[in-house]
Short mmCIF file of C-alpha atoms in Angstrom, two decimals:
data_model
loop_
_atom_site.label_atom_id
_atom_site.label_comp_id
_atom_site.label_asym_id
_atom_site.label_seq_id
_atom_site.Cartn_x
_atom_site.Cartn_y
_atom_site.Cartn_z
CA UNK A 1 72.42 181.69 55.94
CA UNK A 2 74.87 184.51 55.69
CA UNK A 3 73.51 187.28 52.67
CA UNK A 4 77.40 187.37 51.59
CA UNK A 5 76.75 183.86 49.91
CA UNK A 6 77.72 183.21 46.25
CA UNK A 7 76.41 179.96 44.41
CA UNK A 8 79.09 178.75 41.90
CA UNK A 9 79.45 175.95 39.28
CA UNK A 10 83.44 175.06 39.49
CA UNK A 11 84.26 173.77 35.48
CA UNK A 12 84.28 176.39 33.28
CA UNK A 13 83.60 178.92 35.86
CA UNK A 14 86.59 178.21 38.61
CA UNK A 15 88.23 175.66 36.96
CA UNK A 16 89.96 174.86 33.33
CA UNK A 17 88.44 171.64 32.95
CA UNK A 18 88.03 171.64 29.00
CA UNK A 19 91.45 172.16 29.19
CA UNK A 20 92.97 169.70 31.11
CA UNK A 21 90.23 167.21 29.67
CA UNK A 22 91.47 168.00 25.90
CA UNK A 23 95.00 167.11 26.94
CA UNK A 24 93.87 163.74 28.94
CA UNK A 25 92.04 162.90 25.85
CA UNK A 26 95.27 163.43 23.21
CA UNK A 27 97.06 161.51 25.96
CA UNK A 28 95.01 158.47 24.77
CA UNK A 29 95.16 159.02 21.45
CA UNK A 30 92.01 160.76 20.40
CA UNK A 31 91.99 163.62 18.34
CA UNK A 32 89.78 166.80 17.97
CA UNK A 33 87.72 165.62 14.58
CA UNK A 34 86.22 168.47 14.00
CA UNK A 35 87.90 171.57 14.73
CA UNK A 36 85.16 174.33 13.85
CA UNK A 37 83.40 172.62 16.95
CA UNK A 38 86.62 173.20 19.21
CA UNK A 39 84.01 175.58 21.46
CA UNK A 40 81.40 173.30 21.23
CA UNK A 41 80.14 172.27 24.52
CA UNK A 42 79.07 168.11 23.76
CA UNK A 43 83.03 166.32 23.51
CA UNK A 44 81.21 163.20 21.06
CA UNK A 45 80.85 165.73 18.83
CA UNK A 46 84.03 167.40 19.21
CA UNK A 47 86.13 164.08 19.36
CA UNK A 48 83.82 162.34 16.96
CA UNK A 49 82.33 159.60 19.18
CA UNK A 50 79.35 158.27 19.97
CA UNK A 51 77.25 159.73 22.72
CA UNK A 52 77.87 156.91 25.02
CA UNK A 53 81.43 156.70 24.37
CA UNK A 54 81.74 160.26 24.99
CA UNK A 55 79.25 160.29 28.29
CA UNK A 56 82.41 156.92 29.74
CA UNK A 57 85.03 159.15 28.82
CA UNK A 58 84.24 161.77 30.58
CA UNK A 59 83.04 160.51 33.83
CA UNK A 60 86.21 157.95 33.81
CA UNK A 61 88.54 161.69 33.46
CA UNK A 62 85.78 163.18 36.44
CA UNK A 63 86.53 160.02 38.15
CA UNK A 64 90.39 159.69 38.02
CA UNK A 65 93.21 161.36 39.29
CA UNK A 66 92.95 164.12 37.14
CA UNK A 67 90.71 166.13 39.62
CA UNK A 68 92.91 166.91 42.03
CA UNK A 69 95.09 168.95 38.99
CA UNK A 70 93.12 171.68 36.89
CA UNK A 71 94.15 174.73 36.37
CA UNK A 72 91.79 177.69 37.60
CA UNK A 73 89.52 179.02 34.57
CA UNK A 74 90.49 182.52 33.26
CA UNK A 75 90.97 185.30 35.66
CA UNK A 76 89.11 182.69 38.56
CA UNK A 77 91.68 183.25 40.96
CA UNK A 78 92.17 186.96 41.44
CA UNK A 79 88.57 187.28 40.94
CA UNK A 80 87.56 184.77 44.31
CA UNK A 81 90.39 186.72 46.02
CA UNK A 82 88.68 190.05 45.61
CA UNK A 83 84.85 188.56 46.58
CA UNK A 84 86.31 186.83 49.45
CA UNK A 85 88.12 190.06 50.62
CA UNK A 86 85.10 191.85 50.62
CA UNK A 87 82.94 188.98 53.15
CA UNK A 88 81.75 186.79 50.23
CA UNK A 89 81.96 182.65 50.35
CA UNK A 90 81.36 180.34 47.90
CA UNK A 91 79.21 177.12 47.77
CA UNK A 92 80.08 175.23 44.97
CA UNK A 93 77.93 173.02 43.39
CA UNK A 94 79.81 170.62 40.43
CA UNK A 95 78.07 168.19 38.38
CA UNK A 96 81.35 166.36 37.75
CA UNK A 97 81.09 163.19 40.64
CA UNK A 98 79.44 161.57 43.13
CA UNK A 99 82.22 159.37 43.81
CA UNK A 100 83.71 160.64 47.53
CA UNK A 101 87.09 160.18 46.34
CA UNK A 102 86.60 162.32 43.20
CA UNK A 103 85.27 165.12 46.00
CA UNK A 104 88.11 165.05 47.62
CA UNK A 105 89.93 165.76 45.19
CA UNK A 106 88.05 168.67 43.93
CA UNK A 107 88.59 169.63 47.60
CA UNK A 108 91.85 169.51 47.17
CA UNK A 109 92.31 171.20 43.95
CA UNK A 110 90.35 174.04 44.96
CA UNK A 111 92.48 174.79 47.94
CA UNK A 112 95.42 174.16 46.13
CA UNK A 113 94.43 176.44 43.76
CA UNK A 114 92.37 179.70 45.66
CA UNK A 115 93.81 178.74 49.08
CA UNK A 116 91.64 177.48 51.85
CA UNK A 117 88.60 179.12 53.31
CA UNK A 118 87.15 180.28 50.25
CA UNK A 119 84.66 177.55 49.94
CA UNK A 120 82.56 176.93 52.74
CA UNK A 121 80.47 173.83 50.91
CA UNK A 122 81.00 171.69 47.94
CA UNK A 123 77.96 169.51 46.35
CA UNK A 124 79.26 166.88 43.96
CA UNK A 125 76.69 165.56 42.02
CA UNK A 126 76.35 162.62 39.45
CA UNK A 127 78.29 163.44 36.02
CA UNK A 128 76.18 165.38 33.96
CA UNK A 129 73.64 165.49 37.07
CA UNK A 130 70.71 168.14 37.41
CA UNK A 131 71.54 170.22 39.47
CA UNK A 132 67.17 171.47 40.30
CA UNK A 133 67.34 169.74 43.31
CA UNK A 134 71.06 171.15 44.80
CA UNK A 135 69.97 175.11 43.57
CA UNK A 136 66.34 174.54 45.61
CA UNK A 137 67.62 175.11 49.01
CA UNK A 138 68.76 178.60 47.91
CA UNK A 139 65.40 179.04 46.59
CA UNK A 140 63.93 183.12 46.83
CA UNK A 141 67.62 183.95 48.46
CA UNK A 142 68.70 186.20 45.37
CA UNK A 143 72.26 184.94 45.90
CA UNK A 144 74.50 184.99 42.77
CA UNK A 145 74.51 181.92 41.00
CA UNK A 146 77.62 182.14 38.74
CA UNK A 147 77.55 179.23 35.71
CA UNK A 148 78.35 178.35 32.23
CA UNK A 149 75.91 175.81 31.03
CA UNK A 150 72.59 178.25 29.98
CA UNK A 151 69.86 175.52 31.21
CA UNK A 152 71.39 175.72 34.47
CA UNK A 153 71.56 179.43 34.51
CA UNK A 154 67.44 179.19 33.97
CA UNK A 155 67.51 176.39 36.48
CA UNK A 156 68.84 179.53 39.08
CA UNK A 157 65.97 181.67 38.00
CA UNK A 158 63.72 179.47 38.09
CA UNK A 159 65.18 179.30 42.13
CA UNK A 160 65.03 183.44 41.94
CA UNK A 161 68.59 183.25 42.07
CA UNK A 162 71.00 186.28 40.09
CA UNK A 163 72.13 184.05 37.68
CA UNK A 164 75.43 185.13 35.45
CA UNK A 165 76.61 183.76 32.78
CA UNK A 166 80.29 182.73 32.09
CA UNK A 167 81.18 183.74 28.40
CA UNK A 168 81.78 180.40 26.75
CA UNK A 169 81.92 179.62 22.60
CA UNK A 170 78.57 176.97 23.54
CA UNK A 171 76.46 179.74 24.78
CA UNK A 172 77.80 182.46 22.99
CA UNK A 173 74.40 183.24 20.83
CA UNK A 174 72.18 182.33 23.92
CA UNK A 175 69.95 185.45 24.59
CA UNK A 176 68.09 185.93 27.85
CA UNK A 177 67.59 189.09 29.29
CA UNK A 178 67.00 188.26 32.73
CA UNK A 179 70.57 185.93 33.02
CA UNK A 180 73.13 188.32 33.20
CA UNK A 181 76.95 188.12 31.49
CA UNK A 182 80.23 188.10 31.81
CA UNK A 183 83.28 187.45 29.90
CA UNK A 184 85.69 186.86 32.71
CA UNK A 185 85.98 187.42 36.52
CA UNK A 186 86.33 191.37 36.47
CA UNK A 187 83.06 191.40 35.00
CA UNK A 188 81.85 189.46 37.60
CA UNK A 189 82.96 190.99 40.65
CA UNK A 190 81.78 194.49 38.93
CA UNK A 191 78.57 193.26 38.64
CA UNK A 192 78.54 191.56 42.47
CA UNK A 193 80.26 194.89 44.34
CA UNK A 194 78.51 197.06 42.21
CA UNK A 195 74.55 195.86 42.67
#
């Protein structure tokens, strides 16, 4: 393996997914329920359903057509540009699908999105999958591992993986000294160019 390697979730560090998801969702008729938990990273609780009803929702949306068309999250696209200018590629690993269509389409999103040659390998795992057993085979490499979900960022270090944190209202008051931050993708390639 190359050292210019960077590990990446894709939704809510690449890609908009809460966004596109909220507007599949008022596209069926649901409504956010509870608006102080807009940020809130569970959708039962946001949408007001039950856990199961939230857990079919979402992997029907992961498992539709809808994958092939979300936006990129934040500044994501300027901020690949710049680390793949400067020798870096990406392996992606998404918790969204195992369905091979549903990769695909990620596939196809990303490259829409960034362009092609950016990401040299995508793991799609189950919806809402662990992701222990995809971060392993980077274990002791002290790659960047670039997520949004806290547990998983601790999953990384566990790995001795650089794990950084994507800004996000549901881990806003999560404290952890050894994960670092960043709000958006400027941050991020600071922190990467600048080690």
């Amino acid at each position: 393996m190359t050292d210019k390697i960077i590990i990446a979730d894709c939704d809510g560090v690449l890609l908009d997914w809460e966004k596109h998801f909220n507007k599949w969702m008022v596209s069926l008729g649901y409504e956010i329920k509870h608006p102080e938990l807009s940020e809130m990273y569970r959708m039962e609780e946001k949408y007001d359903t039950t856990p199961e009803e939230g857990r079919r929702l979402i992997r029907t949306f992961n498992e539709s057509v809808n994958m092939g068309f979300i936006e990129p999250f934040r500044d994501a696209r300027s901020g690949v540009a710049k680390l793949s200018e400067a020798g870096y590629t990406f392996h992606i690993i998404t918790s969204m699908s195992d369905h091979p269509y549903s990769k695909q389409l990620r596939r196809q999103n990303l490259d829409r999105v960034f362009g092609k040659g950016h990401f040299s390998e995508l793991i799609c795992l189950p919806t809402a999958g662990d992701k222990h057993d995809a971060l392993r085979k980077y274990e002791n490499t002290g790659y960047y591992w670039l997520e949004d979900k806290a547990e998983n960022a601790e999953v990384g270090l566990l790995f001795g993986l650089k794990s950084i944190l994507i800004e996000h209202g549901h881990n806003k008051n999560y404290k952890n000294d050894q994960i670092l931050r960043a709000v958006d993708w400027v941050e991020i390639v600071e922190i990467i160019l600048n080690k």
